[in-house]
Coordinates of C-alpha atoms in Angstrom, one line a residue:
Chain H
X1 CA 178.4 68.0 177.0
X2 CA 175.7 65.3 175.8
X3 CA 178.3 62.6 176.7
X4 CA 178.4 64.1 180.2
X5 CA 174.8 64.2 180.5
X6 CA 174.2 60.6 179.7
X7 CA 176.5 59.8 182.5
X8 CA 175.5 61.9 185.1
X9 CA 171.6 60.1 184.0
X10 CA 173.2 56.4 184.1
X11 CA 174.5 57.4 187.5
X12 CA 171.6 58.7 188.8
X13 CA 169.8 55.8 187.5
X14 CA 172.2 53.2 189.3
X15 CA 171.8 55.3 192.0
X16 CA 168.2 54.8 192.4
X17 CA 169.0 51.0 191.0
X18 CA 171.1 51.4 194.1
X19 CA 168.1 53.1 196.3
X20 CA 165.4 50.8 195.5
X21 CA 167.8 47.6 196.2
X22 CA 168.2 49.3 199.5
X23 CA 164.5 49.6 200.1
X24 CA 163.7 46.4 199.2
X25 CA 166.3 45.2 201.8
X26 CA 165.3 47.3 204.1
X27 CA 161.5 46.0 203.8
X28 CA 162.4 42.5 203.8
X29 CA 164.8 42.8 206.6
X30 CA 162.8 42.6 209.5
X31 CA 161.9 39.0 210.0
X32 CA 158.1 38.6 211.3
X33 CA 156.6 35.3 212.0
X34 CA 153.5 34.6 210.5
X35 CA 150.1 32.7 211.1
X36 CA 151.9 29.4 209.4
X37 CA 155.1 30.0 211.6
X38 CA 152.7 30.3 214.5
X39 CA 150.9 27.0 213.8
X40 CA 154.4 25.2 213.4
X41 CA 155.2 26.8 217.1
X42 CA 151.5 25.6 218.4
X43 CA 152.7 22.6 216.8
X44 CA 155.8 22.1 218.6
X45 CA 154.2 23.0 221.9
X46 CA 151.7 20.5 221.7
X47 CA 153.3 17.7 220.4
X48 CA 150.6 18.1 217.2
X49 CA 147.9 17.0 219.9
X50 CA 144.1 18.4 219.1
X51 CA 143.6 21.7 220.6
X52 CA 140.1 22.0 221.9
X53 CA 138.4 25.6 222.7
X54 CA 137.9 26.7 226.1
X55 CA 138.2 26.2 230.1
X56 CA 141.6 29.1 229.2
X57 CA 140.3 33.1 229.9
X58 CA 142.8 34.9 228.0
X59 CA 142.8 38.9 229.3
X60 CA 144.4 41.2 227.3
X61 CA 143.8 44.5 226.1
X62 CA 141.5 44.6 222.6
X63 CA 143.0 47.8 221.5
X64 CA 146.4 48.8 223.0
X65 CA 148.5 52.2 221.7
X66 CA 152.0 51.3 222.8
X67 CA 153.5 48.0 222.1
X68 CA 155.8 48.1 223.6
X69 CA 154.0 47.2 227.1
X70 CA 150.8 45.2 227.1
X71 CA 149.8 43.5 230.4
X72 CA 148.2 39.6 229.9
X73 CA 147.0 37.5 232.3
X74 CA 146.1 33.8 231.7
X75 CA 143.1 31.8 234.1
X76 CA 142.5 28.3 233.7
X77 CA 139.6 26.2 235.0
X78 CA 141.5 23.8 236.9
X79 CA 141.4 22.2 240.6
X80 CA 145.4 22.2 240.5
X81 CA 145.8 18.4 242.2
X82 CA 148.3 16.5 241.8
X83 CA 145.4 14.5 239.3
X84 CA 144.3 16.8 237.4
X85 CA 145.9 20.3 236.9
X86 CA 147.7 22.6 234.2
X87 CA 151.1 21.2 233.7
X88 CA 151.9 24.3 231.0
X89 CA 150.7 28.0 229.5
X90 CA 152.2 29.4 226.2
X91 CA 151.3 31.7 224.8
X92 CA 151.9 32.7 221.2
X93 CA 151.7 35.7 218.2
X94 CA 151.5 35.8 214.6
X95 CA 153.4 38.8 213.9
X96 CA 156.3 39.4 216.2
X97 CA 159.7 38.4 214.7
X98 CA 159.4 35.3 216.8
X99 CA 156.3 33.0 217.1
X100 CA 156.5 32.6 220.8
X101 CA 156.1 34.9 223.7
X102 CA 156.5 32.8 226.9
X103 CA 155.9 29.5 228.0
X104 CA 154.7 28.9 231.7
X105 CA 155.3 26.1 233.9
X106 CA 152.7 25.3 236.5
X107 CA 152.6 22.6 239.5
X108 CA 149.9 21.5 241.9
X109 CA 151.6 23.7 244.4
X110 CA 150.1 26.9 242.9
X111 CA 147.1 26.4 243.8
X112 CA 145.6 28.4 241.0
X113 CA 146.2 28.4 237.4
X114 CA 146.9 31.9 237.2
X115 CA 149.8 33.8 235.6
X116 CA 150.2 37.5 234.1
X117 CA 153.1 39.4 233.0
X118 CA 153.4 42.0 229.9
X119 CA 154.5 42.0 226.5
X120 CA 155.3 43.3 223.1
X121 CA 153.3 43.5 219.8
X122 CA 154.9 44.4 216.7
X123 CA 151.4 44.8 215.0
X124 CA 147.6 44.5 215.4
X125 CA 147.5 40.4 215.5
X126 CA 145.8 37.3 217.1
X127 CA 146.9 36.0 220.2
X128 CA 146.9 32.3 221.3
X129 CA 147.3 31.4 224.7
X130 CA 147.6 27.3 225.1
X131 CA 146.7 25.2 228.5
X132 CA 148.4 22.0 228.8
X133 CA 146.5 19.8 231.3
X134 CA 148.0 16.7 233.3
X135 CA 146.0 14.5 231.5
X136 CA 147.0 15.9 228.5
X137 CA 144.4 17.3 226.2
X138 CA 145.2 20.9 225.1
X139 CA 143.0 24.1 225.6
X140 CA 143.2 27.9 223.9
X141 CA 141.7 31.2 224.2
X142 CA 142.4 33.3 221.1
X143 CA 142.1 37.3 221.7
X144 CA 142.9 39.8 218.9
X145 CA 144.6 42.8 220.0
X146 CA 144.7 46.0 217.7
X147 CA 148.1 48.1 218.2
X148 CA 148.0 51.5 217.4
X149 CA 152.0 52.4 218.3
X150 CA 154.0 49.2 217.7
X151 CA 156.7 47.9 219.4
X152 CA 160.3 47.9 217.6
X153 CA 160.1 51.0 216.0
X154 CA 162.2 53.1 217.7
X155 CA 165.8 52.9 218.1
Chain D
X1 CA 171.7 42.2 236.0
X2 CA 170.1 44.5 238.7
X3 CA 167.5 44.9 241.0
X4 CA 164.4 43.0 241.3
X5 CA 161.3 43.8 243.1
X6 CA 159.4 41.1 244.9
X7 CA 156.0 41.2 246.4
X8 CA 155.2 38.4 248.7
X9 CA 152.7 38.5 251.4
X10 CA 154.4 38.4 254.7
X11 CA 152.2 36.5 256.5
X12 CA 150.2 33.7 255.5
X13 CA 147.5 31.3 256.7
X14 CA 148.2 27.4 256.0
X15 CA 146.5 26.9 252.5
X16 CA 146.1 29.8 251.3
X17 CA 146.6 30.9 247.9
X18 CA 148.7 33.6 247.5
X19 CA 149.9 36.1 244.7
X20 CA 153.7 36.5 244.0
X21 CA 154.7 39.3 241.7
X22 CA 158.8 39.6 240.6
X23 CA 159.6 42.6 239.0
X24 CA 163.3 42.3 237.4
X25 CA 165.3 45.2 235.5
X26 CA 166.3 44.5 232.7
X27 CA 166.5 45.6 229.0
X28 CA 165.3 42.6 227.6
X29 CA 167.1 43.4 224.1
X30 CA 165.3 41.6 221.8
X31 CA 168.3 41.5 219.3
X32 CA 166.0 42.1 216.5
X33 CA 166.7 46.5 216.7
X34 CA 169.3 48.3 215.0
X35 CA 171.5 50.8 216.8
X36 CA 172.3 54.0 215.9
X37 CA 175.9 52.4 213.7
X38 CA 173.0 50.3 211.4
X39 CA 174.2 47.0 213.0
X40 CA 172.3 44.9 214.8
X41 CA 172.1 45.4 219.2
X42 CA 173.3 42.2 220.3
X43 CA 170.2 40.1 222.0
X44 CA 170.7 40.1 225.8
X45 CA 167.2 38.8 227.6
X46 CA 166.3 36.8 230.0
X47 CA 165.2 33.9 228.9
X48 CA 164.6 31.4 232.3
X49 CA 162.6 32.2 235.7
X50 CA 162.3 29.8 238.3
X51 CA 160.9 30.2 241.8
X52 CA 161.2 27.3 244.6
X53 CA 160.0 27.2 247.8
X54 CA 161.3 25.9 250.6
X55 CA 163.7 23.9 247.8
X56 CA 160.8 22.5 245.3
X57 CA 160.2 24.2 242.3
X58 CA 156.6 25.7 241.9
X59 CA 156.3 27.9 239.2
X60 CA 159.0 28.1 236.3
X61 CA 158.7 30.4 232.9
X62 CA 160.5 30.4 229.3
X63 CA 160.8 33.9 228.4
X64 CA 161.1 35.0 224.8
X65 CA 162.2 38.6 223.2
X66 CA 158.1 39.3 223.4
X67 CA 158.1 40.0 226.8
X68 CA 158.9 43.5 227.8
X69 CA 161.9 45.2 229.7
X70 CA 162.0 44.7 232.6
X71 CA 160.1 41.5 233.2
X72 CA 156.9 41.2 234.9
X73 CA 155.5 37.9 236.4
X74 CA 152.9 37.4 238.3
X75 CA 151.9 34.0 240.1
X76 CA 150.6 31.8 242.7
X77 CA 151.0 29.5 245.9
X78 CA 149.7 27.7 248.5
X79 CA 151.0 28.6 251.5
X80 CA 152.6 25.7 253.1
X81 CA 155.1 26.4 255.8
X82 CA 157.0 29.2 256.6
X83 CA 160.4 29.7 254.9
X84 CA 161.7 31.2 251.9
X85 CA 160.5 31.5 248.6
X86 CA 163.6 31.9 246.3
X87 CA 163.0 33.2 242.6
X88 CA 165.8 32.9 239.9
X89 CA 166.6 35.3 236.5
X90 CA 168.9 33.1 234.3
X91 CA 170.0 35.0 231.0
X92 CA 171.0 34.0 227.4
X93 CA 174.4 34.6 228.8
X94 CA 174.2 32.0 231.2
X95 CA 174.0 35.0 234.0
X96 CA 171.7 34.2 237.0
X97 CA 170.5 36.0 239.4
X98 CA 169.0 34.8 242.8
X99 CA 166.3 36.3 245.6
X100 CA 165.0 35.2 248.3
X101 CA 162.0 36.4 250.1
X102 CA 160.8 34.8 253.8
X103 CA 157.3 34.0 253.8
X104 CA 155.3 33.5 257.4
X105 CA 152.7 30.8 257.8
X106 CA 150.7 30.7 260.9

């Protein structure tokens, strides 16, 4: 009787042994970039050039419910000639599993620095978008956008 | 892949800058999700746009799982000449799928 009491407590202790190693698996499963992962994709972007603030307007929602779909757009000061205009646009998150979001490339022949499209947030988090400029010097716009439903939840 | 909705102006005056906004379906499975067996949902997105005109390339785009499904891009161009504007969806699959849209210039 005791015997067969101890055993049923040792196998519902390595069942919750069992439980919490399933937990912590599941919490560590979901890879997420973070600020330092973002920095190393900034880095990789811009060749580890000085990013300087300014010239980018970064539109994006401050407080979004759904992650699932939240509409950007990126303007950059820039007279798009072949001299002098935005040569690339990418943008980048802390928190999604990947650092980067999308990467634009822009020629003289649009005219206008000017791209939008949509995208997903896992989390409330700090945006970056990044101009690169013909003459190569680097400018950013940060934006922080707080999610309220985020994306990759449901199944 | 499916179908793609394309807004370009019709008509055009030389010079102008104009808006061009591609709509593509697609699920845009991000490959991070789990599916209802508990394994990973393979990734399948689209991961390369690319719109020429007339034959050069004016706008391009590097898409990552972070953008939604069904992609939305909006752009812009100078209007030239008349001819076609021609936008391309490649996927991680090596999958690509072309439009064309005419474009006017008076």
């Amino acid at each position: 009787m005791n015997g067969g009491l101890m055993r049923s407590a040792t196998t519902r202790r390595n069942a919750l042994a069992l439980g919490l190693g399933a937990l912590t698996i599941t919490l560590t499963r979901p890879a997420r970039a973070t600020p330092e992962i973002m920095e190393q994709a900034i880095k990789a972007f811009t060749g580890g050039k000085r990013v300087q603030e300014g010239r980018v307007t970064f539109d994006i929602s401050l407080l979004v419910e759904n992650g699932n779909s939240v509409p950007f757009s990126v303007l950059v000061e820039s007279p798009m000639t072949k001299a002098d205009h935005v040569t690339r646009i990418g943008i980048f998150n802390e928190k999604n599993p990947l650092p980067d979001v999308a990467i634009f490339t822009l020629t003289p022949r649009c005219g206008r620095a000017s791209v939008a499209s949509r995208m997903r947030l896992n989390d409330t988090q700090f945006i970056t978008a990044i101009a690169e400029l013909s003459d190569g010097s680097y400018w950013s716009a940060v934006s922080e956008v707080i999610v309220t439903l985020p994306a990759c939840v449901e199944d | 892949m499916a179908r793609a909705l394309i807004n370009v102006p019709a008509k055009a005056k030389r010079g102008e800058i104009i808006e061009i906004k591609t709509l593509m379906a697609h699920p845009m499975e991000t490959g991070f999700r789990t599916g209802v067996d508990g394994k990973l949902v393979p990734r399948d997105i689209i991961t390369q746009f690319v719109c020429t005109y007339n034959g050069e390339v004016v706008f391009s785009a590097e898409l990552f799982p972070a953008i939604t499904a069904n992609p939305f891009l909006a752009f812009t161009t100078i209007a030239t000449e008349s001819g076609a504007l021609v936008f391309s969806w490649t996927d991680n699959h090596g999958q690509t799928q072309v439009q064309t849209a005419p474009i006017h210039v008076e």
